[in-house]
Coordinates of C-alpha atoms in Angstrom, one line a residue:
X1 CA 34.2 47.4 -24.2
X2 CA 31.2 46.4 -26.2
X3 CA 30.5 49.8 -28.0
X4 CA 27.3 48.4 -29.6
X5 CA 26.0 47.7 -26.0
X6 CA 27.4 50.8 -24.6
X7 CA 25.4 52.7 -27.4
X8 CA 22.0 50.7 -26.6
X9 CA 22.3 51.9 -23.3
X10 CA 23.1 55.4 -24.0
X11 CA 20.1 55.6 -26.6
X12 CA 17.6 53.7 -23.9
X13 CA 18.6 56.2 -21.4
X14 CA 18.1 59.3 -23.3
X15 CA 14.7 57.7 -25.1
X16 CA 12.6 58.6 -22.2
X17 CA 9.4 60.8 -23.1
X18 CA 6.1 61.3 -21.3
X19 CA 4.6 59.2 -23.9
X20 CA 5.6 56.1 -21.9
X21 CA 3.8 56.8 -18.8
X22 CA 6.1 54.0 -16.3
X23 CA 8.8 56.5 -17.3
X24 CA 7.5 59.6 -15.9
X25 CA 9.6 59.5 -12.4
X26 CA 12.9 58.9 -14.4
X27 CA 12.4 62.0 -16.2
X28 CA 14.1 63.8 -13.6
X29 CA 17.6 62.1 -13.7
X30 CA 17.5 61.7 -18.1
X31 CA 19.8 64.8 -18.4
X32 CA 22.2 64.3 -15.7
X33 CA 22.5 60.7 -16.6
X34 CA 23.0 61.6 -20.4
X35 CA 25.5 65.0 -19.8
X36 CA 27.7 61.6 -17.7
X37 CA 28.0 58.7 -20.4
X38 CA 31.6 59.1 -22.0
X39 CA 32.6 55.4 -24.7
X40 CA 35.4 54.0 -23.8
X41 CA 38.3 56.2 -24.6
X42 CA 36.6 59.1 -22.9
X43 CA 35.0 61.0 -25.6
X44 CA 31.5 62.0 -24.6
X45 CA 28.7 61.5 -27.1
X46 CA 26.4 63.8 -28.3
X47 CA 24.2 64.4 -25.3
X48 CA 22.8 68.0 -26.4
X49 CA 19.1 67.7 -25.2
X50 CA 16.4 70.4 -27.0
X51 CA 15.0 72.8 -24.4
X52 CA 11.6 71.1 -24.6
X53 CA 12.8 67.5 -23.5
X54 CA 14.5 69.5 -21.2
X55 CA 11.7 71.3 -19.4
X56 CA 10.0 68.1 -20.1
X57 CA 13.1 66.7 -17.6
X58 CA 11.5 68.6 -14.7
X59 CA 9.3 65.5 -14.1
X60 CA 5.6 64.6 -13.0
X61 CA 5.7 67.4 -10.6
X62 CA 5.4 70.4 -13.4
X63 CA 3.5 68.6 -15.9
X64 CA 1.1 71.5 -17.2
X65 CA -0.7 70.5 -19.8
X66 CA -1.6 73.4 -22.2
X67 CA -5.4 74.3 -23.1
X68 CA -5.8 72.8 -26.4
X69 CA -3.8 70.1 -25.6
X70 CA -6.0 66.5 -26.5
X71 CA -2.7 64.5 -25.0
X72 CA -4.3 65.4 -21.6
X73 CA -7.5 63.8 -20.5
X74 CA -10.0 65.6 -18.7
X75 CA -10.0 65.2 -15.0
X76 CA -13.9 64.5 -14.9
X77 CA -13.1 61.9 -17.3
X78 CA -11.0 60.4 -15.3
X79 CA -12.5 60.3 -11.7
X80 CA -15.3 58.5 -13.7
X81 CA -13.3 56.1 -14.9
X82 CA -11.7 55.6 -11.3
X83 CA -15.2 55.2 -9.6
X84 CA -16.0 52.6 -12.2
X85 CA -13.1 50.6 -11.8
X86 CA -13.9 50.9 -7.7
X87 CA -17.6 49.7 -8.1
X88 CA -18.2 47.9 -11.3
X89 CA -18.0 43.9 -10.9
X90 CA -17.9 42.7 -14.3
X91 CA -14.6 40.9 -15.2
X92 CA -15.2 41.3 -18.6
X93 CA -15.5 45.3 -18.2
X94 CA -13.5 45.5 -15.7
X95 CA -10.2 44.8 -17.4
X96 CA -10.9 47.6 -19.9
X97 CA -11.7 50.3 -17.1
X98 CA -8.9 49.3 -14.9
X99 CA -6.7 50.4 -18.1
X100 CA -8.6 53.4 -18.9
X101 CA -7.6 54.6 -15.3
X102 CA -4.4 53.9 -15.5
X103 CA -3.8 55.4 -19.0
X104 CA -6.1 58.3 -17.5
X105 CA -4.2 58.9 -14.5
X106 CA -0.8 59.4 -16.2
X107 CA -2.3 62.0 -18.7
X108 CA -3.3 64.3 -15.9
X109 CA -1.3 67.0 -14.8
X110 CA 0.3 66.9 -11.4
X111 CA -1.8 69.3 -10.1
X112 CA -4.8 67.0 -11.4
X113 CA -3.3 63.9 -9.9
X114 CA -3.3 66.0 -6.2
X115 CA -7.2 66.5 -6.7
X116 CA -7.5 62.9 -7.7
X117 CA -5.8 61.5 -5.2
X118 CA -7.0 63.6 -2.5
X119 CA -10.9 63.0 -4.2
X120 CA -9.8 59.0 -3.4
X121 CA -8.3 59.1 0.1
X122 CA -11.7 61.5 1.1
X123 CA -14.6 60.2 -0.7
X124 CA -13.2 56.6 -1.0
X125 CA -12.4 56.0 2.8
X126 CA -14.1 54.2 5.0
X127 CA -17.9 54.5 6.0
X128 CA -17.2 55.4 9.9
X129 CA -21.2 55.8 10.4
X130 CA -21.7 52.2 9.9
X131 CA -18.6 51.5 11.7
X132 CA -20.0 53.4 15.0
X133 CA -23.1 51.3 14.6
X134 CA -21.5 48.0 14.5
X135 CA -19.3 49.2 17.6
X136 CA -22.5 50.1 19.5
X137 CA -24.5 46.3 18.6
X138 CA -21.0 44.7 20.1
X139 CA -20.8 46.9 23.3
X140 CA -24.6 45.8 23.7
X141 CA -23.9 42.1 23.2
X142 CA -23.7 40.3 26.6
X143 CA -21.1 38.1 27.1
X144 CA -21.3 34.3 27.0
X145 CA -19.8 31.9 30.4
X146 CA -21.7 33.5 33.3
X147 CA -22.9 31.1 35.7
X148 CA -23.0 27.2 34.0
X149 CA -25.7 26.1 35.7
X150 CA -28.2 29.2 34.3
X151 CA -27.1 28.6 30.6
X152 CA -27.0 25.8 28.2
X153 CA -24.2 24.8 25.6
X154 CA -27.0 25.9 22.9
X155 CA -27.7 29.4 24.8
X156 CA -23.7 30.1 24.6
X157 CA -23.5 28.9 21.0
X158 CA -25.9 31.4 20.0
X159 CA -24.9 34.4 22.1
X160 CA -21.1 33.9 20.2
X161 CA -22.9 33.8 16.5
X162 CA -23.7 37.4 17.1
X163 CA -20.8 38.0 17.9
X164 CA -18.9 36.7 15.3
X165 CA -21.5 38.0 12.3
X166 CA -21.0 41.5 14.3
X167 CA -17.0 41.0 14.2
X168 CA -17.3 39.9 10.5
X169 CA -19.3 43.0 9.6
X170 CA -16.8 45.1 11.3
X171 CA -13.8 43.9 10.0
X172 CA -15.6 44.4 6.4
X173 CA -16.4 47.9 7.3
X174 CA -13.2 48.9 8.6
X175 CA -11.6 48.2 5.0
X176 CA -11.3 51.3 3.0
X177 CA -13.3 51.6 -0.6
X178 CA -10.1 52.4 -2.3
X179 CA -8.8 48.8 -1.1
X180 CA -10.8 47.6 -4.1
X181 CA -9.0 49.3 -6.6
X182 CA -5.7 48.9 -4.9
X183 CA -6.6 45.1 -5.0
X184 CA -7.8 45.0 -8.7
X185 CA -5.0 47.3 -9.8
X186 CA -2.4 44.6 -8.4
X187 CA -4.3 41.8 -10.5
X188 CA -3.2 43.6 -13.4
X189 CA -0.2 43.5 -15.7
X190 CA 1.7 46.3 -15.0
X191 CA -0.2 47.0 -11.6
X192 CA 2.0 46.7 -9.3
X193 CA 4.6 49.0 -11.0
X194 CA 1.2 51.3 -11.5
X195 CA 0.9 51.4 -7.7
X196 CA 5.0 52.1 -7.1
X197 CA 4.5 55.4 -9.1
X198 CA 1.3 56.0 -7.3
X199 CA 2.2 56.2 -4.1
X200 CA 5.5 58.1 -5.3
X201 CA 3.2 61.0 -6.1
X202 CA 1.5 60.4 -3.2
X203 CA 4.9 60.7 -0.8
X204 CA 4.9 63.8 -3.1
X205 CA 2.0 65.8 -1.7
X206 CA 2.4 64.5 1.6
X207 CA 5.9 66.2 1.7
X208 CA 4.7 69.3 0.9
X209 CA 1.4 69.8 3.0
X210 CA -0.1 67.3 5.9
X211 CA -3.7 65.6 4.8
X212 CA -4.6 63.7 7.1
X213 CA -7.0 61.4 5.2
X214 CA -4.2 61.3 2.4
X215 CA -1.5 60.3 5.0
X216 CA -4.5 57.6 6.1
X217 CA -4.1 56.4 2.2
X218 CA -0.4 56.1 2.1
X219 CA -0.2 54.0 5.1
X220 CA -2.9 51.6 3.8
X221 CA -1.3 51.5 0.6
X222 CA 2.1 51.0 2.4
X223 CA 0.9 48.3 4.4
X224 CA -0.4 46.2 1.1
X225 CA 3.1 47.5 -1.0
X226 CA 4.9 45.7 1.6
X227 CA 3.1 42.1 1.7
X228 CA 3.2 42.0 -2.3
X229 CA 6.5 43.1 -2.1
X230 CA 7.3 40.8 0.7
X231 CA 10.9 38.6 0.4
X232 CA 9.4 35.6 0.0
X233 CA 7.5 36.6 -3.9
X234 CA 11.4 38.4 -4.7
X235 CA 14.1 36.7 -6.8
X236 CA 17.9 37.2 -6.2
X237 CA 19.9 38.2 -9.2
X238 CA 23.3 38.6 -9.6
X239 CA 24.0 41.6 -12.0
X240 CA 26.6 41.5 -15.1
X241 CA 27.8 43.1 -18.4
X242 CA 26.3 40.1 -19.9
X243 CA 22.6 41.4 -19.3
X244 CA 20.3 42.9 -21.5
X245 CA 21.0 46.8 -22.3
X246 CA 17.3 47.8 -20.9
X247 CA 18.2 46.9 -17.7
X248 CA 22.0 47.7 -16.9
X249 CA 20.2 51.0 -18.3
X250 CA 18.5 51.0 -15.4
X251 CA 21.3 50.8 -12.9
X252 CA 23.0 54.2 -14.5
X253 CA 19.8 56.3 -13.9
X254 CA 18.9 55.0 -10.6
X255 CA 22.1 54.9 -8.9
X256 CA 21.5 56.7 -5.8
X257 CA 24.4 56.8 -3.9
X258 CA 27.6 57.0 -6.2
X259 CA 26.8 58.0 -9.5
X260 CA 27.9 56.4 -12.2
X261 CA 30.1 58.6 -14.4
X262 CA 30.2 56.9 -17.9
X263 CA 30.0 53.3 -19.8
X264 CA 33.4 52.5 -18.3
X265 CA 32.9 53.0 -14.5
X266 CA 29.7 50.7 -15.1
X267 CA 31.6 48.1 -16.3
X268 CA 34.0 48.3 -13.5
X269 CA 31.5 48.0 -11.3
X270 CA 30.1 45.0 -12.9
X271 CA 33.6 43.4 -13.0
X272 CA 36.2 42.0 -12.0
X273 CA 36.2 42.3 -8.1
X274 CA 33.5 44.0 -8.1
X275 CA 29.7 42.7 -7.8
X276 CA 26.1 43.8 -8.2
X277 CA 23.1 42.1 -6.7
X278 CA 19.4 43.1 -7.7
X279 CA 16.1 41.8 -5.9
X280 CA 13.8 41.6 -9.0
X281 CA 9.6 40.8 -8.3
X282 CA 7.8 38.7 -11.0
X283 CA 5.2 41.4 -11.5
X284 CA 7.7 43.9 -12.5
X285 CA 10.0 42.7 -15.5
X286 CA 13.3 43.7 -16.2
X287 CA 13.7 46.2 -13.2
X288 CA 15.1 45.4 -9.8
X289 CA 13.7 47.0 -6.9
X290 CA 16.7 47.2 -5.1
X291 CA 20.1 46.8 -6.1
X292 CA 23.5 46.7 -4.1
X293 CA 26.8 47.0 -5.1
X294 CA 30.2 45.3 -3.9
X295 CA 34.0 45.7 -3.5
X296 CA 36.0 42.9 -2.9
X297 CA 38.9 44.1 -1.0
X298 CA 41.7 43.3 1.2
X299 CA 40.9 45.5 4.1
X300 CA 38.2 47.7 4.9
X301 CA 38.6 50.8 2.6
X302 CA 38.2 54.4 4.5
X303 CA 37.4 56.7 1.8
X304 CA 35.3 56.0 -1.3
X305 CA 37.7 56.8 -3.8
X306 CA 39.5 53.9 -2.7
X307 CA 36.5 51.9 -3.8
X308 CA 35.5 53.8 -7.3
X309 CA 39.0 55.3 -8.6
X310 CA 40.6 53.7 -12.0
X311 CA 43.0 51.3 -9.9
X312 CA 43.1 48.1 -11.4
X313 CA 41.3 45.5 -8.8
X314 CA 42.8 43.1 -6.7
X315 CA 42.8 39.1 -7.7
X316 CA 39.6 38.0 -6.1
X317 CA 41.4 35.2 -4.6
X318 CA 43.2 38.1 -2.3
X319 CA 40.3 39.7 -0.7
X320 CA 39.3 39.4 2.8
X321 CA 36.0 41.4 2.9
X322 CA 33.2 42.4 1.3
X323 CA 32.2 46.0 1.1
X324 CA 28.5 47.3 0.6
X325 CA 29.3 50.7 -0.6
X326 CA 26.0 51.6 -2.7
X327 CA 22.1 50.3 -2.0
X328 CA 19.7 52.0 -4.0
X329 CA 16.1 51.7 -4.6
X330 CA 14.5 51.5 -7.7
X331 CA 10.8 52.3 -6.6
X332 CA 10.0 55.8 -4.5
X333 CA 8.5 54.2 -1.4
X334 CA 9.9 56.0 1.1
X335 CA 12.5 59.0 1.0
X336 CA 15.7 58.8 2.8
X337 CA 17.2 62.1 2.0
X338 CA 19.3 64.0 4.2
X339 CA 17.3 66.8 5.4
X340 CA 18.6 70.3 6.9
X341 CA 16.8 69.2 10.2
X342 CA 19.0 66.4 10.2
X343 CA 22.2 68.4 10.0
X344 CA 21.1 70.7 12.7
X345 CA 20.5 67.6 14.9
X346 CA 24.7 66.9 14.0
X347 CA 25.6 70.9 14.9
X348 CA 23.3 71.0 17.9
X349 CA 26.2 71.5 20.0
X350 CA 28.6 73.6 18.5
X351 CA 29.8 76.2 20.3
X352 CA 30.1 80.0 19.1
X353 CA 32.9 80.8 21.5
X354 CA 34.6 77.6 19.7
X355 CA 34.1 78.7 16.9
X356 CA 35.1 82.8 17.1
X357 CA 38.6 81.2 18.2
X358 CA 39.2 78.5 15.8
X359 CA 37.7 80.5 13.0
X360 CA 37.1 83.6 13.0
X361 CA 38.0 84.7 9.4
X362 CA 34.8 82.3 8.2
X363 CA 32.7 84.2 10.9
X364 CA 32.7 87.5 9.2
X365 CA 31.5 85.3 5.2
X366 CA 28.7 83.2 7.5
X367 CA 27.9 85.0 10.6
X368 CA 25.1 83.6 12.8
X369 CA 23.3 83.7 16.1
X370 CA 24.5 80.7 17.1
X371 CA 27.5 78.2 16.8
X372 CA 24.9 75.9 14.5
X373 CA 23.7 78.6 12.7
X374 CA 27.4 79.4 12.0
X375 CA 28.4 76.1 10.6
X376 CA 25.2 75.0 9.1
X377 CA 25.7 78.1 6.8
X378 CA 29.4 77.0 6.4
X379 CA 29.1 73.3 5.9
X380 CA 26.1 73.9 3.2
X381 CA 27.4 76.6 1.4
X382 CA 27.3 75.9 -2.9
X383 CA 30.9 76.3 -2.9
X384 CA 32.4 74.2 -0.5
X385 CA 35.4 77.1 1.1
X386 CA 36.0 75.1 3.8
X387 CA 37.8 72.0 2.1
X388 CA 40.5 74.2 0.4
X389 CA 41.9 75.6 3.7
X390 CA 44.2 72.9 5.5
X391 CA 43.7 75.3 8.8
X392 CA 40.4 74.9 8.6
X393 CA 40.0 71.1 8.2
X394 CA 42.8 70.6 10.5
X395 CA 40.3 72.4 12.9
X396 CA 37.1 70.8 12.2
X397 CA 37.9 67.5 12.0
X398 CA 37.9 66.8 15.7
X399 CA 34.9 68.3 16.7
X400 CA 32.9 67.0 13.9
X401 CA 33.7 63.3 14.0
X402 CA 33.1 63.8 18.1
X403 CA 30.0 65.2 16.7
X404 CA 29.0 62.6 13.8
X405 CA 29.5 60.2 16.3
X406 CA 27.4 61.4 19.2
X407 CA 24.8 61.7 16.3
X408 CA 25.2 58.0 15.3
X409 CA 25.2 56.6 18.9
X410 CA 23.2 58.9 21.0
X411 CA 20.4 60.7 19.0
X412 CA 17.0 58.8 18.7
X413 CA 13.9 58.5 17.5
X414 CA 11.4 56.1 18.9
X415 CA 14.3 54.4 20.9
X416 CA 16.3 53.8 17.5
X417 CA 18.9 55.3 15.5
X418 CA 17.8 59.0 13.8
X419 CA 19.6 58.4 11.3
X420 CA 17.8 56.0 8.9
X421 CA 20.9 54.6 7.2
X422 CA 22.1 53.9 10.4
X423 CA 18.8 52.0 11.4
X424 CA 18.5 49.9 8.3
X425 CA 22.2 48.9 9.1
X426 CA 21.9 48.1 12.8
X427 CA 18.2 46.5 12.5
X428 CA 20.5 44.1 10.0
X429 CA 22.7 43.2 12.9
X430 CA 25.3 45.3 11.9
X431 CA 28.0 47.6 14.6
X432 CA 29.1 51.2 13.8
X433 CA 33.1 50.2 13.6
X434 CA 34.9 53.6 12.0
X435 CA 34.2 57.4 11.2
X436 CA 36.1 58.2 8.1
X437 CA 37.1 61.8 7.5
X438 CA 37.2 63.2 3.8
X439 CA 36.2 59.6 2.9
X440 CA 33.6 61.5 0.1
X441 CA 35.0 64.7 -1.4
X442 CA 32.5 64.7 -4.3
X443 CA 29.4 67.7 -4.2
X444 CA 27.2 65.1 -3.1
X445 CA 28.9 63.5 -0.2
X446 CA 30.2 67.2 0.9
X447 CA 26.5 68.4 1.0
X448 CA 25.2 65.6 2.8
X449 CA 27.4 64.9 5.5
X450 CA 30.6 67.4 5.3
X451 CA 32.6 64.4 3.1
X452 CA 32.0 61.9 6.8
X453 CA 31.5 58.2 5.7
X454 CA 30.7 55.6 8.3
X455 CA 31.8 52.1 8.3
X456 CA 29.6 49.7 9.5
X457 CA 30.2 45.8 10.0
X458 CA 29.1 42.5 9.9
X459 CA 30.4 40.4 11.9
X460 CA 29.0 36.6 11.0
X461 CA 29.0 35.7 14.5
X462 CA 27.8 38.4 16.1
X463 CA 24.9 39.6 13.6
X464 CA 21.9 37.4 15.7
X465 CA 23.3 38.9 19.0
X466 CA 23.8 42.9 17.4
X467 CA 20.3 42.8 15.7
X468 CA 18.6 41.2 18.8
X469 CA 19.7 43.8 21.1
X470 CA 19.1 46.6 18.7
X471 CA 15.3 45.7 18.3
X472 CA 14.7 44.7 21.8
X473 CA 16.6 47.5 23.8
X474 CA 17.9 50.2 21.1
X475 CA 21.5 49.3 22.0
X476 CA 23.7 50.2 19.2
X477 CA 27.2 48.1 18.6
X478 CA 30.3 49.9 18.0
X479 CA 33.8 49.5 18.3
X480 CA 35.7 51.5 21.2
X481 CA 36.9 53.7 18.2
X482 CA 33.6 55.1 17.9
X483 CA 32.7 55.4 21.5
X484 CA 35.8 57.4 22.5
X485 CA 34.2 60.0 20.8
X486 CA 31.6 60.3 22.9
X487 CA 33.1 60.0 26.2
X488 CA 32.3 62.7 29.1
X489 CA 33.2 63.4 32.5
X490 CA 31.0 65.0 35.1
X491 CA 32.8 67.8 37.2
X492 CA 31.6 68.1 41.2
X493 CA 29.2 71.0 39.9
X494 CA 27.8 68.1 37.5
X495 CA 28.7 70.3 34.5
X496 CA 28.9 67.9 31.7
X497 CA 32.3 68.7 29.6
X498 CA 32.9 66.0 26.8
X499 CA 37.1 64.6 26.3
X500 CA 39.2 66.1 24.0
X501 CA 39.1 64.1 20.5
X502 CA 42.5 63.2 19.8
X503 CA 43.6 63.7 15.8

């Protein structure tokens, strides 16, 4: 282990203050990442943190700047500075005002940044007066190629010019005022990354309360995020010990999925056997958008301690697949979290009969109304109970994997998988090949989905044919594994009952 490397990293990690504003979302994840990093005999470092960086930790969302504070600008200040950069058309101000903003925006509180943003998405938007006049000249336009012989070439030419100068009006018109400084902001060093945290904070306040000129914003914004951000302006690039500090600094604290424990785990995960690929944009040094990590293994591993425990790795030259066990964005474009609603979809048929038989000891700690009710209380709780009783797993496990797999095959949204894991899989021309029980026993993967993992595959040959069918008719692929889960008879009576799930 390079301890001098292992060190830069540690410091870079724990070196994040509000004074750098591109820092601001990582704020969150500084403690948690710095309370992990061990060298490489296992002795932690000093990671005490004073109480102020640590309610300084909380993040963007409970900056409150005090009174007398002059590191906070005034909001006024600011919403100038914004409507400047919006309608001033002087390059050589321009550049100045654009950065004004952007310092600006990152000194106001959160609170500030709501009214800002909610000031842009209102008074910003489109002008729908001169769009409704523009929509009544084209419905009084009469249409050109009536009968030949009563109009000339000429007569047509000049009946479509109107409508094309109305058409061009309109589609100027129907372009929001904000576009501008979405558009100048992109121009901009550092723009691009600008916008990222922008519409984080926006995803934000759209979480907690419903605008609808707001939402109108994000999905603007969205649309523009994802043609600068399109594949073709991204670079591929493989991810090793050998690169600079700053950025393998980057992998620790955004690590979404499996977090990395200390200086030695990364390294195993950026060697031997092991691989990690980042998509990096040209706009936004040193940071990849995306990264995805990879196990080279001999067969398809069915719990993820198999994947992340201290065994040595096999010889690369031994492996016969490739497994994708971490994908983690850098950039807070959308949120794919969990949600309660989501586990409630899983438990929606859980039976409280079932359960008064199987388990009625847990029934008197979470008593409920219903059979969900029941084990949503039980599968959630802070302690986990459930996983230290063999009775109790033995009895679980086979109605929740019959469960976890009528969730992954059968509930939809929009005529695709709920599950949005499962849908950025499937869309890929991937097929749902094994449930794993107990596959994650760590707080985060017994929260989430009761320690279930899901092995999904991709099969060369069959990834056109799997993807095509998925976005043409919603079918989802999966081996016979999966589906006898989610077998059902009908009695004469047409009562559905569902199999028996065999251990």
């Amino acid at each position: 282990m390079k301890n001098k490397k292992g060190l830069a990293i540690l410091m870079r990690t724990r070196m994040k203050t509000s004074t750098d504003p591109s820092r601001l979302p990582l704020l969150p994840l500084t403690g948690k990442v710095n309370q992990m990093l061990t060298d490489a005999k296992g002795n932690a470092f000093d990671t005490s943190v004073p109480q102020a960086a640590a309610e300084e930790a909380q993040g963007p969302t409970k900056l409150n700047p005090p009174a007398d504070s002059t590191s906070y600008r005034d909001f006024d200040a600011v919403r100038e500075s914004m409507h400047s950069a919006i309608s001033l058309n002087k390059a050589e101000v321009l550049d100045v005002v654009l950065d004004d903003f952007s310092e600006g925006y990152f000194s106001l509180s959160f609170e500030n940044r709501r009214k800002l943003l909610i000031t842009l998405a209102q008074v910003y938007d489109l002008n729908r007066a001169q769009v409704r006049d523009l929509i009544k000249q084209y419905l009084g336009l009469e249409l050109p190629g009536g009968n030949a012989s009563e109009s000339s070439t000429v007569d047509e030419e000049a009946m479509l010019s109107c409508f094309y100068r109305v058409e061009r009006n309109l589609r100027q018109v129907l372009k929001p005022a904000y576009e501008v400084l979405f558009e100048r902001l992109n121009n901009r060093p550092g723009g691009l990354k600008f916008l990222s945290i922008f519409r984080a904070d926006v995803l934000s306040i759209l979480a907690e309360e419903n605008i609808a000129s707001l939402r109108a914003l994000d999905s603007y914004l969205k649309e523009k995020l994802n043609t600068w951000l399109s594949p073709a302006a991204l670079e591929l690039h493989q991810i090793t010990w050998d690169d600079p500090a700053s950025l393998l600094e980057k992998i620790v604290a955004y690590e979404a999925v499996h977090p990395i424990s200390n200086l030695l785990d990364l390294k195993r995960r950026l060697g031997v056997g092991r691989r990690c690929f980042g998509y990096l944009h040209p706009a936004i040094r040193g940071e990849p958008l995306i990264f995805i990590e990879v196990a080279l293994l001999r067969n398809v591993a069915q719990t993820i301690q198999e994947v992340l425990w201290d065994t040595p790795p096999i010889p690369e030259s031994e492996a016969t697949c490739a497994l994708f066990y971490s994908i983690s964005s850098t950039q807070k474009f959308d949120s794919l979290a969990w949600q309660e609603s989501t586990w409630e979809s899983f438990l929606s048929n859980v039976s409280l009969n079932w359960l008064k038989e199987r388990c009625p000891i847990y029934l008197e700690s979470f008593p409920g109304k219903s059979g969900m009710d029941v084990m949503l209380k039980l599968l959630t709780s802070t302690k986990f109970e459930w996983i230290s009783s063999p009775e109790l797993l033995s009895a679980l496990k086979p109605p929740l994997m019959r469960l976890c797999a009528r969730y992954l095959l059968e509930e939809k949204k929009r005529g695709k998988a709920l599950d949005s894991v499962a849908n950025f899989h499937l869309q890929n021309g991937a097929m749902i090949e094994r449930i794993n029980w107990m596959a994650d026993r760590s707080e985060k993967g017994l929260r989430q989905s009761g320690g279930i993992m899901v092995n999904y595959i991709y099969r060369v040959e069959r990834i056109d044919e799997c993807a095509h069918s998925y976005f043409s008719t919603g079918h989802i692929h999966a081996s016979n594994d999966i589906r006898r889960y989610t077998l059902v008879i009908y009695s004469h009576k047409d009562q559905k009952i569902t199999l028996p799930c065999s251990n």
